[in-house]
Amino acid sequence: MIHRKKVAISIGDLNGIGIQLALQNHNTISQSIEPHYCIDRTMLERAAQKLRLSIPNSFNTIKKVAPAFDIFPGHVSKESGAYAYASFRKAVELAKDKEVDAICTLPIHKKAWEEAGVNYKGHTDALRDFFNADAIMMLGSKKMYVALFTEHIPLGDVASNINEKDLTRFLVDFYHTAKPTSTVGVLGLNPHAGDDGVLGDEERIIEKSIINATQILYDKHPDLLTSDNSLFSEPLVPDVAFTPRMRKNFSYYIAMYHDQGLAPLKALYFDEGINVSLNLPILRTSVDHGTAFDIAYKGAKLNNLSYLNAIGYIAKSEF
């Protein structure tokens, strides 16, 4: 018999589409994993009634998550934010206690978290705190993954955050945990990757970090020296890094900031992309889309590919 991993699924913002995804895809994902939903029966029944969906018999819930509240589809509320955060915390606790093998998170609304008094901007920020670890945000699909060196910071702060020590550590941690089988494409920061310093000199820092990380990895893993490929590219010119010709050479990229990596990724693979948290003692995946308040509880046919891929990544993982 094939072992099905136990997966805790945090339910996300109940004013959004997450609960519809969970209910409508339960039978499908149950063929590959054993899902445990971090929602209590009271809120599950309220959501299912509003959606006019039946609850599958094997839909495993937990006794208590957070105070019950009235669902207002498409609205930001502190109650839904508090519930989403509590659901996420419960999923993490189950993973920490080895009661599940992994967690998958459904979409939250950052403003709802803020209104609920949650001090984190998102799941990845919280996971860093929970595990005191430098979690890495990687997004994509089996066709192409993009990891982000800086994430949810203002664009004006990006350049000052690129430093040799932190980027070297990031590159080493990424290689250890992503386990790429070919050269990783590392993007430069400036137009034309700086044009030899004419348009900026951050690429000098990136180049030095690549040299440092490569040496550290070779020292720890001498077998990597037998590879025909370099571990990392030189800083790539950002505006051509994702062209079809370049994508023949790279399936893993590291972007210096959020939109540099995610704008091309989502233009190419929006419907199928997932979010994976690397460099943690647990495995966590997520859908790579938001709460879709505009269509929540309106009977819309949802695209479930991101959710199925997030679950599939766990099912196939050797973590």
mmCIF file with all atom_site columns, C-alpha atoms in Angstrom, residues 96-256:
data_model
loop_
_atom_site.group_PDB
_atom_site.id
_atom_site.type_symbol
_atom_site.label_atom_id
_atom_site.label_alt_id
_atom_site.label_comp_id
_atom_site.label_asym_id
_atom_site.label_entity_id
_atom_site.label_seq_id
_atom_site.pdbx_PDB_ins_code
_atom_site.Cartn_x
_atom_site.Cartn_y
_atom_site.Cartn_z
_atom_site.occupancy
_atom_site.B_iso_or_equiv
_atom_site.pdbx_formal_charge
_atom_site.auth_seq_id
_atom_site.auth_comp_id
_atom_site.auth_asym_id
_atom_site.auth_atom_id
_atom_site.pdbx_PDB_model_num
ATOM 1   C CA . LYS A 1 96  ? 5.914  20.519 15.081  1.00 0.00 ? 96  LYS A CA 1
ATOM 2   C CA . ASP A 1 97  ? 4.347  17.726 17.127  1.00 0.00 ? 97  ASP A CA 1
ATOM 3   C CA . LYS A 1 98  ? 4.870  15.256 14.243  1.00 0.00 ? 98  LYS A CA 1
ATOM 4   C CA . GLU A 1 99  ? 1.127  14.632 14.021  1.00 0.00 ? 99  GLU A CA 1
ATOM 5   C CA . VAL A 1 100 ? 1.254  15.525 10.323  1.00 0.00 ? 100 VAL A CA 1
ATOM 6   C CA . ASP A 1 101 ? 4.002  15.252 7.713   1.00 0.00 ? 101 ASP A CA 1
ATOM 7   C CA . ALA A 1 102 ? 3.543  18.683 6.125   1.00 0.00 ? 102 ALA A CA 1
ATOM 8   C CA . ILE A 1 103 ? 1.281  21.714 5.921   1.00 0.00 ? 103 ILE A CA 1
ATOM 9   C CA . CYS A 1 104 ? -0.464 23.408 3.023   1.00 0.00 ? 104 CYS A CA 1
ATOM 10  C CA . THR A 1 105 ? -1.819 26.912 3.472   1.00 0.00 ? 105 THR A CA 1
ATOM 11  C CA . LEU A 1 106 ? -4.846 28.364 1.725   1.00 0.00 ? 106 LEU A CA 1
ATOM 12  C CA . PRO A 1 107 ? -4.880 32.122 0.959   1.00 0.00 ? 107 PRO A CA 1
ATOM 13  C CA . ILE A 1 108 ? -5.041 34.764 3.668   1.00 0.00 ? 108 ILE A CA 1
ATOM 14  C CA . HIS A 1 109 ? -5.745 38.473 3.426   1.00 0.00 ? 109 HIS A CA 1
ATOM 15  C CA . LYS A 1 110 ? -2.839 40.486 4.852   1.00 0.00 ? 110 LYS A CA 1
ATOM 16  C CA . LYS A 1 111 ? -5.074 43.417 5.834   1.00 0.00 ? 111 LYS A CA 1
ATOM 17  C CA . ALA A 1 112 ? -7.359 41.089 7.783   1.00 0.00 ? 112 ALA A CA 1
ATOM 18  C CA . TRP A 1 113 ? -4.335 39.762 9.673   1.00 0.00 ? 113 TRP A CA 1
ATOM 19  C CA . GLU A 1 114 ? -3.323 43.342 10.423  1.00 0.00 ? 114 GLU A CA 1
ATOM 20  C CA . GLU A 1 115 ? -6.800 44.250 11.667  1.00 0.00 ? 115 GLU A CA 1
ATOM 21  C CA . ALA A 1 116 ? -6.717 41.165 13.898  1.00 0.00 ? 116 ALA A CA 1
ATOM 22  C CA . GLY A 1 117 ? -3.507 42.425 15.487  1.00 0.00 ? 117 GLY A CA 1
ATOM 23  C CA . VAL A 1 118 ? -1.223 39.882 13.792  1.00 0.00 ? 118 VAL A CA 1
ATOM 24  C CA . ASN A 1 119 ? 2.267  41.335 13.491  1.00 0.00 ? 119 ASN A CA 1
ATOM 25  C CA . TYR A 1 120 ? 3.351  39.305 10.458  1.00 0.00 ? 120 TYR A CA 1
ATOM 26  C CA . LYS A 1 121 ? 2.945  40.297 6.812   1.00 0.00 ? 121 LYS A CA 1
ATOM 27  C CA . GLY A 1 122 ? 2.381  36.698 5.744   1.00 0.00 ? 122 GLY A CA 1
ATOM 28  C CA . HIS A 1 123 ? 3.036  33.014 6.323   1.00 0.00 ? 123 HIS A CA 1
ATOM 29  C CA . THR A 1 124 ? 6.755  33.084 5.508   1.00 0.00 ? 124 THR A CA 1
ATOM 30  C CA . ASP A 1 125 ? 7.489  35.919 7.951   1.00 0.00 ? 125 ASP A CA 1
ATOM 31  C CA . ALA A 1 126 ? 5.686  34.019 10.686  1.00 0.00 ? 126 ALA A CA 1
ATOM 32  C CA . LEU A 1 127 ? 7.442  30.742 9.910   1.00 0.00 ? 127 LEU A CA 1
ATOM 33  C CA . ARG A 1 128 ? 10.834 32.422 10.307  1.00 0.00 ? 128 ARG A CA 1
ATOM 34  C CA . ASP A 1 129 ? 9.822  33.441 13.808  1.00 0.00 ? 129 ASP A CA 1
ATOM 35  C CA . PHE A 1 130 ? 8.187  30.146 14.762  1.00 0.00 ? 130 PHE A CA 1
ATOM 36  C CA . PHE A 1 131 ? 11.285 28.143 13.835  1.00 0.00 ? 131 PHE A CA 1
ATOM 37  C CA . ASN A 1 132 ? 14.017 30.767 14.268  1.00 0.00 ? 132 ASN A CA 1
ATOM 38  C CA . ALA A 1 133 ? 15.135 29.895 10.741  1.00 0.00 ? 133 ALA A CA 1
ATOM 39  C CA . ASP A 1 134 ? 15.958 31.824 7.569   1.00 0.00 ? 134 ASP A CA 1
ATOM 40  C CA . ALA A 1 135 ? 13.001 30.557 5.557   1.00 0.00 ? 135 ALA A CA 1
ATOM 41  C CA . ILE A 1 136 ? 13.300 31.040 1.798   1.00 0.00 ? 136 ILE A CA 1
ATOM 42  C CA . MET A 1 137 ? 10.286 31.878 -0.348  1.00 0.00 ? 137 MET A CA 1
ATOM 43  C CA . MET A 1 138 ? 10.303 29.966 -3.628  1.00 0.00 ? 138 MET A CA 1
ATOM 44  C CA . LEU A 1 139 ? 7.453  30.126 -6.102  1.00 0.00 ? 139 LEU A CA 1
ATOM 45  C CA . GLY A 1 140 ? 6.736  28.431 -9.405  1.00 0.00 ? 140 GLY A CA 1
ATOM 46  C CA . SER A 1 141 ? 5.927  25.094 -10.971 1.00 0.00 ? 141 SER A CA 1
ATOM 47  C CA . LYS A 1 142 ? 7.907  22.116 -12.223 1.00 0.00 ? 142 LYS A CA 1
ATOM 48  C CA . LYS A 1 143 ? 8.674  24.150 -15.361 1.00 0.00 ? 143 LYS A CA 1
ATOM 49  C CA . MET A 1 144 ? 10.338 27.033 -13.493 1.00 0.00 ? 144 MET A CA 1
ATOM 50  C CA . TYR A 1 145 ? 10.924 28.067 -9.876  1.00 0.00 ? 145 TYR A CA 1
ATOM 51  C CA . VAL A 1 146 ? 11.925 31.516 -8.636  1.00 0.00 ? 146 VAL A CA 1
ATOM 52  C CA . ALA A 1 147 ? 13.327 32.194 -5.155  1.00 0.00 ? 147 ALA A CA 1
ATOM 53  C CA . LEU A 1 148 ? 13.265 35.719 -3.699  1.00 0.00 ? 148 LEU A CA 1
ATOM 54  C CA . PHE A 1 149 ? 16.270 37.200 -1.918  1.00 0.00 ? 149 PHE A CA 1
ATOM 55  C CA . THR A 1 150 ? 14.213 40.159 -0.642  1.00 0.00 ? 150 THR A CA 1
ATOM 56  C CA . GLU A 1 151 ? 10.451 39.808 -0.374  1.00 0.00 ? 151 GLU A CA 1
ATOM 57  C CA . HIS A 1 152 ? 7.865  42.194 1.046   1.00 0.00 ? 152 HIS A CA 1
ATOM 58  C CA . ILE A 1 153 ? 9.942  45.353 1.407   1.00 0.00 ? 153 ILE A CA 1
ATOM 59  C CA . PRO A 1 154 ? 9.586  48.716 -0.385  1.00 0.00 ? 154 PRO A CA 1
ATOM 60  C CA . LEU A 1 155 ? 11.392 48.880 -3.713  1.00 0.00 ? 155 LEU A CA 1
ATOM 61  C CA . GLY A 1 156 ? 13.453 51.807 -2.453  1.00 0.00 ? 156 GLY A CA 1
ATOM 62  C CA . ASP A 1 157 ? 14.984 49.578 0.238   1.00 0.00 ? 157 ASP A CA 1
ATOM 63  C CA . VAL A 1 158 ? 16.085 46.733 -2.025  1.00 0.00 ? 158 VAL A CA 1
ATOM 64  C CA . ALA A 1 159 ? 19.547 47.977 -3.025  1.00 0.00 ? 159 ALA A CA 1
ATOM 65  C CA . SER A 1 160 ? 20.607 48.677 0.565   1.00 0.00 ? 160 SER A CA 1
ATOM 66  C CA . ASN A 1 161 ? 19.564 45.159 1.569   1.00 0.00 ? 161 ASN A CA 1
ATOM 67  C CA . ILE A 1 162 ? 21.881 43.483 -0.924  1.00 0.00 ? 162 ILE A CA 1
ATOM 68  C CA . ASN A 1 163 ? 25.027 42.667 1.043   1.00 0.00 ? 163 ASN A CA 1
ATOM 69  C CA . GLU A 1 164 ? 27.688 40.011 0.662   1.00 0.00 ? 164 GLU A CA 1
ATOM 70  C CA . LYS A 1 165 ? 27.148 38.221 3.976   1.00 0.00 ? 165 LYS A CA 1
ATOM 71  C CA . ASP A 1 166 ? 23.377 37.768 3.685   1.00 0.00 ? 166 ASP A CA 1
ATOM 72  C CA . LEU A 1 167 ? 23.358 36.945 -0.015  1.00 0.00 ? 167 LEU A CA 1
ATOM 73  C CA . THR A 1 168 ? 26.152 34.378 0.402   1.00 0.00 ? 168 THR A CA 1
ATOM 74  C CA . ARG A 1 169 ? 24.195 32.651 3.156   1.00 0.00 ? 169 ARG A CA 1
ATOM 75  C CA . PHE A 1 170 ? 21.008 32.783 1.077   1.00 0.00 ? 170 PHE A CA 1
ATOM 76  C CA . LEU A 1 171 ? 22.696 31.157 -1.942  1.00 0.00 ? 171 LEU A CA 1
ATOM 77  C CA . VAL A 1 172 ? 24.171 28.351 0.183   1.00 0.00 ? 172 VAL A CA 1
ATOM 78  C CA . ASP A 1 173 ? 20.872 27.691 1.992   1.00 0.00 ? 173 ASP A CA 1
ATOM 79  C CA . PHE A 1 174 ? 18.946 27.736 -1.267  1.00 0.00 ? 174 PHE A CA 1
ATOM 80  C CA . TYR A 1 175 ? 21.252 25.217 -2.926  1.00 0.00 ? 175 TYR A CA 1
ATOM 81  C CA . HIS A 1 176 ? 21.120 22.895 0.086   1.00 0.00 ? 176 HIS A CA 1
ATOM 82  C CA . THR A 1 177 ? 17.333 22.870 0.326   1.00 0.00 ? 177 THR A CA 1
ATOM 83  C CA . ALA A 1 178 ? 16.114 23.300 -3.268  1.00 0.00 ? 178 ALA A CA 1
ATOM 84  C CA . LYS A 1 179 ? 18.596 20.693 -4.529  1.00 0.00 ? 179 LYS A CA 1
ATOM 85  C CA . PRO A 1 180 ? 18.699 21.995 -8.123  1.00 0.00 ? 180 PRO A CA 1
ATOM 86  C CA . THR A 1 181 ? 20.057 19.593 -10.719 1.00 0.00 ? 181 THR A CA 1
ATOM 87  C CA . SER A 1 182 ? 21.422 22.291 -13.042 1.00 0.00 ? 182 SER A CA 1
ATOM 88  C CA . THR A 1 183 ? 22.881 25.784 -12.841 1.00 0.00 ? 183 THR A CA 1
ATOM 89  C CA . VAL A 1 184 ? 20.813 28.289 -10.875 1.00 0.00 ? 184 VAL A CA 1
ATOM 90  C CA . GLY A 1 185 ? 20.200 31.578 -12.689 1.00 0.00 ? 185 GLY A CA 1
ATOM 91  C CA . VAL A 1 186 ? 21.006 34.539 -10.416 1.00 0.00 ? 186 VAL A CA 1
ATOM 92  C CA . LEU A 1 187 ? 19.567 37.856 -11.543 1.00 0.00 ? 187 LEU A CA 1
ATOM 93  C CA . GLY A 1 188 ? 21.434 41.136 -11.395 1.00 0.00 ? 188 GLY A CA 1
ATOM 94  C CA . LEU A 1 189 ? 19.702 44.110 -9.840  1.00 0.00 ? 189 LEU A CA 1
ATOM 95  C CA . ASN A 1 190 ? 20.239 46.932 -12.312 1.00 0.00 ? 190 ASN A CA 1
ATOM 96  C CA . PRO A 1 191 ? 19.296 47.378 -15.986 1.00 0.00 ? 191 PRO A CA 1
ATOM 97  C CA . HIS A 1 192 ? 21.775 45.484 -18.171 1.00 0.00 ? 192 HIS A CA 1
ATOM 98  C CA . ALA A 1 193 ? 23.113 43.933 -14.929 1.00 0.00 ? 193 ALA A CA 1
ATOM 99  C CA . GLY A 1 194 ? 24.894 47.221 -14.299 1.00 0.00 ? 194 GLY A CA 1
ATOM 100 C CA . ASP A 1 195 ? 26.826 47.399 -17.590 1.00 0.00 ? 195 ASP A CA 1
ATOM 101 C CA . ASP A 1 196 ? 30.156 46.926 -15.802 1.00 0.00 ? 196 ASP A CA 1
ATOM 102 C CA . GLY A 1 197 ? 29.289 49.539 -13.184 1.00 0.00 ? 197 GLY A CA 1
ATOM 103 C CA . VAL A 1 198 ? 27.926 52.188 -15.543 1.00 0.00 ? 198 VAL A CA 1
ATOM 104 C CA . LEU A 1 199 ? 24.350 51.662 -14.287 1.00 0.00 ? 199 LEU A CA 1
ATOM 105 C CA . GLY A 1 200 ? 25.119 50.582 -10.721 1.00 0.00 ? 200 GLY A CA 1
ATOM 106 C CA . ASP A 1 201 ? 27.595 48.466 -8.806  1.00 0.00 ? 201 ASP A CA 1
ATOM 107 C CA . GLU A 1 202 ? 25.365 46.080 -6.823  1.00 0.00 ? 202 GLU A CA 1
ATOM 108 C CA . GLU A 1 203 ? 26.348 43.372 -9.303  1.00 0.00 ? 203 GLU A CA 1
ATOM 109 C CA . ARG A 1 204 ? 29.842 43.438 -7.772  1.00 0.00 ? 204 ARG A CA 1
ATOM 110 C CA . ILE A 1 205 ? 28.303 42.350 -4.475  1.00 0.00 ? 205 ILE A CA 1
ATOM 111 C CA . ILE A 1 206 ? 26.250 39.677 -6.223  1.00 0.00 ? 206 ILE A CA 1
ATOM 112 C CA . GLU A 1 207 ? 29.319 38.356 -8.063  1.00 0.00 ? 207 GLU A CA 1
ATOM 113 C CA . LYS A 1 208 ? 31.343 38.131 -4.849  1.00 0.00 ? 208 LYS A CA 1
ATOM 114 C CA . SER A 1 209 ? 28.478 36.374 -3.069  1.00 0.00 ? 209 SER A CA 1
ATOM 115 C CA . ILE A 1 210 ? 28.275 33.818 -5.879  1.00 0.00 ? 210 ILE A CA 1
ATOM 116 C CA . ILE A 1 211 ? 32.020 33.129 -5.601  1.00 0.00 ? 211 ILE A CA 1
ATOM 117 C CA . ASN A 1 212 ? 31.764 32.785 -1.810  1.00 0.00 ? 212 ASN A CA 1
ATOM 118 C CA . ALA A 1 213 ? 28.737 30.469 -1.931  1.00 0.00 ? 213 ALA A CA 1
ATOM 119 C CA . THR A 1 214 ? 30.270 28.287 -4.633  1.00 0.00 ? 214 THR A CA 1
ATOM 120 C CA . GLN A 1 215 ? 33.439 27.819 -2.596  1.00 0.00 ? 215 GLN A CA 1
ATOM 121 C CA . ILE A 1 216 ? 31.493 26.977 0.566   1.00 0.00 ? 216 ILE A CA 1
ATOM 122 C CA . LEU A 1 217 ? 29.403 24.409 -1.270  1.00 0.00 ? 217 LEU A CA 1
ATOM 123 C CA . TYR A 1 218 ? 32.436 22.829 -2.951  1.00 0.00 ? 218 TYR A CA 1
ATOM 124 C CA . ASP A 1 219 ? 34.229 22.611 0.399   1.00 0.00 ? 219 ASP A CA 1
ATOM 125 C CA . LYS A 1 220 ? 31.273 20.880 2.033   1.00 0.00 ? 220 LYS A CA 1
ATOM 126 C CA . HIS A 1 221 ? 30.339 18.741 -0.965  1.00 0.00 ? 221 HIS A CA 1
ATOM 127 C CA . PRO A 1 222 ? 33.423 17.854 -3.061  1.00 0.00 ? 222 PRO A CA 1
ATOM 128 C CA . ASP A 1 223 ? 31.251 15.654 -5.283  1.00 0.00 ? 223 ASP A CA 1
ATOM 129 C CA . LEU A 1 224 ? 29.757 18.840 -6.767  1.00 0.00 ? 224 LEU A CA 1
ATOM 130 C CA . LEU A 1 225 ? 33.102 19.449 -8.474  1.00 0.00 ? 225 LEU A CA 1
ATOM 131 C CA . THR A 1 226 ? 32.361 16.557 -10.839 1.00 0.00 ? 226 THR A CA 1
ATOM 132 C CA . SER A 1 227 ? 29.333 18.369 -12.280 1.00 0.00 ? 227 SER A CA 1
ATOM 133 C CA . ASP A 1 228 ? 29.564 19.733 -15.809 1.00 0.00 ? 228 ASP A CA 1
ATOM 134 C CA . ASN A 1 229 ? 27.597 22.793 -14.715 1.00 0.00 ? 229 ASN A CA 1
ATOM 135 C CA . SER A 1 230 ? 28.470 25.797 -12.581 1.00 0.00 ? 230 SER A CA 1
ATOM 136 C CA . LEU A 1 231 ? 26.392 25.943 -9.422  1.00 0.00 ? 231 LEU A CA 1
ATOM 137 C CA . PHE A 1 232 ? 25.280 29.517 -10.128 1.00 0.00 ? 232 PHE A CA 1
ATOM 138 C CA . SER A 1 233 ? 25.300 31.773 -13.167 1.00 0.00 ? 233 SER A CA 1
ATOM 139 C CA . GLU A 1 234 ? 26.994 35.144 -13.267 1.00 0.00 ? 234 GLU A CA 1
ATOM 140 C CA . PRO A 1 235 ? 24.478 37.971 -12.628 1.00 0.00 ? 235 PRO A CA 1
ATOM 141 C CA . LEU A 1 236 ? 21.937 37.757 -15.436 1.00 0.00 ? 236 LEU A CA 1
ATOM 142 C CA . VAL A 1 237 ? 20.553 40.760 -17.281 1.00 0.00 ? 237 VAL A CA 1
ATOM 143 C CA . PRO A 1 238 ? 17.043 40.886 -15.781 1.00 0.00 ? 238 PRO A CA 1
ATOM 144 C CA . ASP A 1 239 ? 15.104 41.912 -18.896 1.00 0.00 ? 239 ASP A CA 1
ATOM 145 C CA . VAL A 1 240 ? 16.263 38.883 -20.899 1.00 0.00 ? 240 VAL A CA 1
ATOM 146 C CA . ALA A 1 241 ? 16.643 36.317 -18.094 1.00 0.00 ? 241 ALA A CA 1
ATOM 147 C CA . PHE A 1 242 ? 13.196 34.815 -18.720 1.00 0.00 ? 242 PHE A CA 1
ATOM 148 C CA . THR A 1 243 ? 13.161 34.753 -22.511 1.00 0.00 ? 243 THR A CA 1
ATOM 149 C CA . PRO A 1 244 ? 12.479 31.359 -24.122 1.00 0.00 ? 244 PRO A CA 1
ATOM 150 C CA . ARG A 1 245 ? 16.145 30.887 -25.030 1.00 0.00 ? 245 ARG A CA 1
ATOM 151 C CA . MET A 1 246 ? 17.309 31.604 -21.482 1.00 0.00 ? 246 MET A CA 1
ATOM 152 C CA . ARG A 1 247 ? 14.672 29.330 -19.960 1.00 0.00 ? 247 ARG A CA 1
ATOM 153 C CA . LYS A 1 248 ? 16.224 26.444 -21.867 1.00 0.00 ? 248 LYS A CA 1
ATOM 154 C CA . ASN A 1 249 ? 19.270 26.878 -19.621 1.00 0.00 ? 249 ASN A CA 1
ATOM 155 C CA . PHE A 1 250 ? 17.629 27.510 -16.256 1.00 0.00 ? 250 PHE A CA 1
ATOM 156 C CA . SER A 1 251 ? 14.745 25.988 -14.343 1.00 0.00 ? 251 SER A CA 1
ATOM 157 C CA . TYR A 1 252 ? 15.656 27.659 -11.026 1.00 0.00 ? 252 TYR A CA 1
ATOM 158 C CA . TYR A 1 253 ? 16.191 31.403 -10.643 1.00 0.00 ? 253 TYR A CA 1
ATOM 159 C CA . ILE A 1 254 ? 17.046 33.701 -7.744  1.00 0.00 ? 254 ILE A CA 1
ATOM 160 C CA . ALA A 1 255 ? 15.595 37.201 -7.990  1.00 0.00 ? 255 ALA A CA 1
ATOM 161 C CA . MET A 1 256 ? 16.847 40.162 -5.991  1.00 0.00 ? 256 MET A CA 1
#
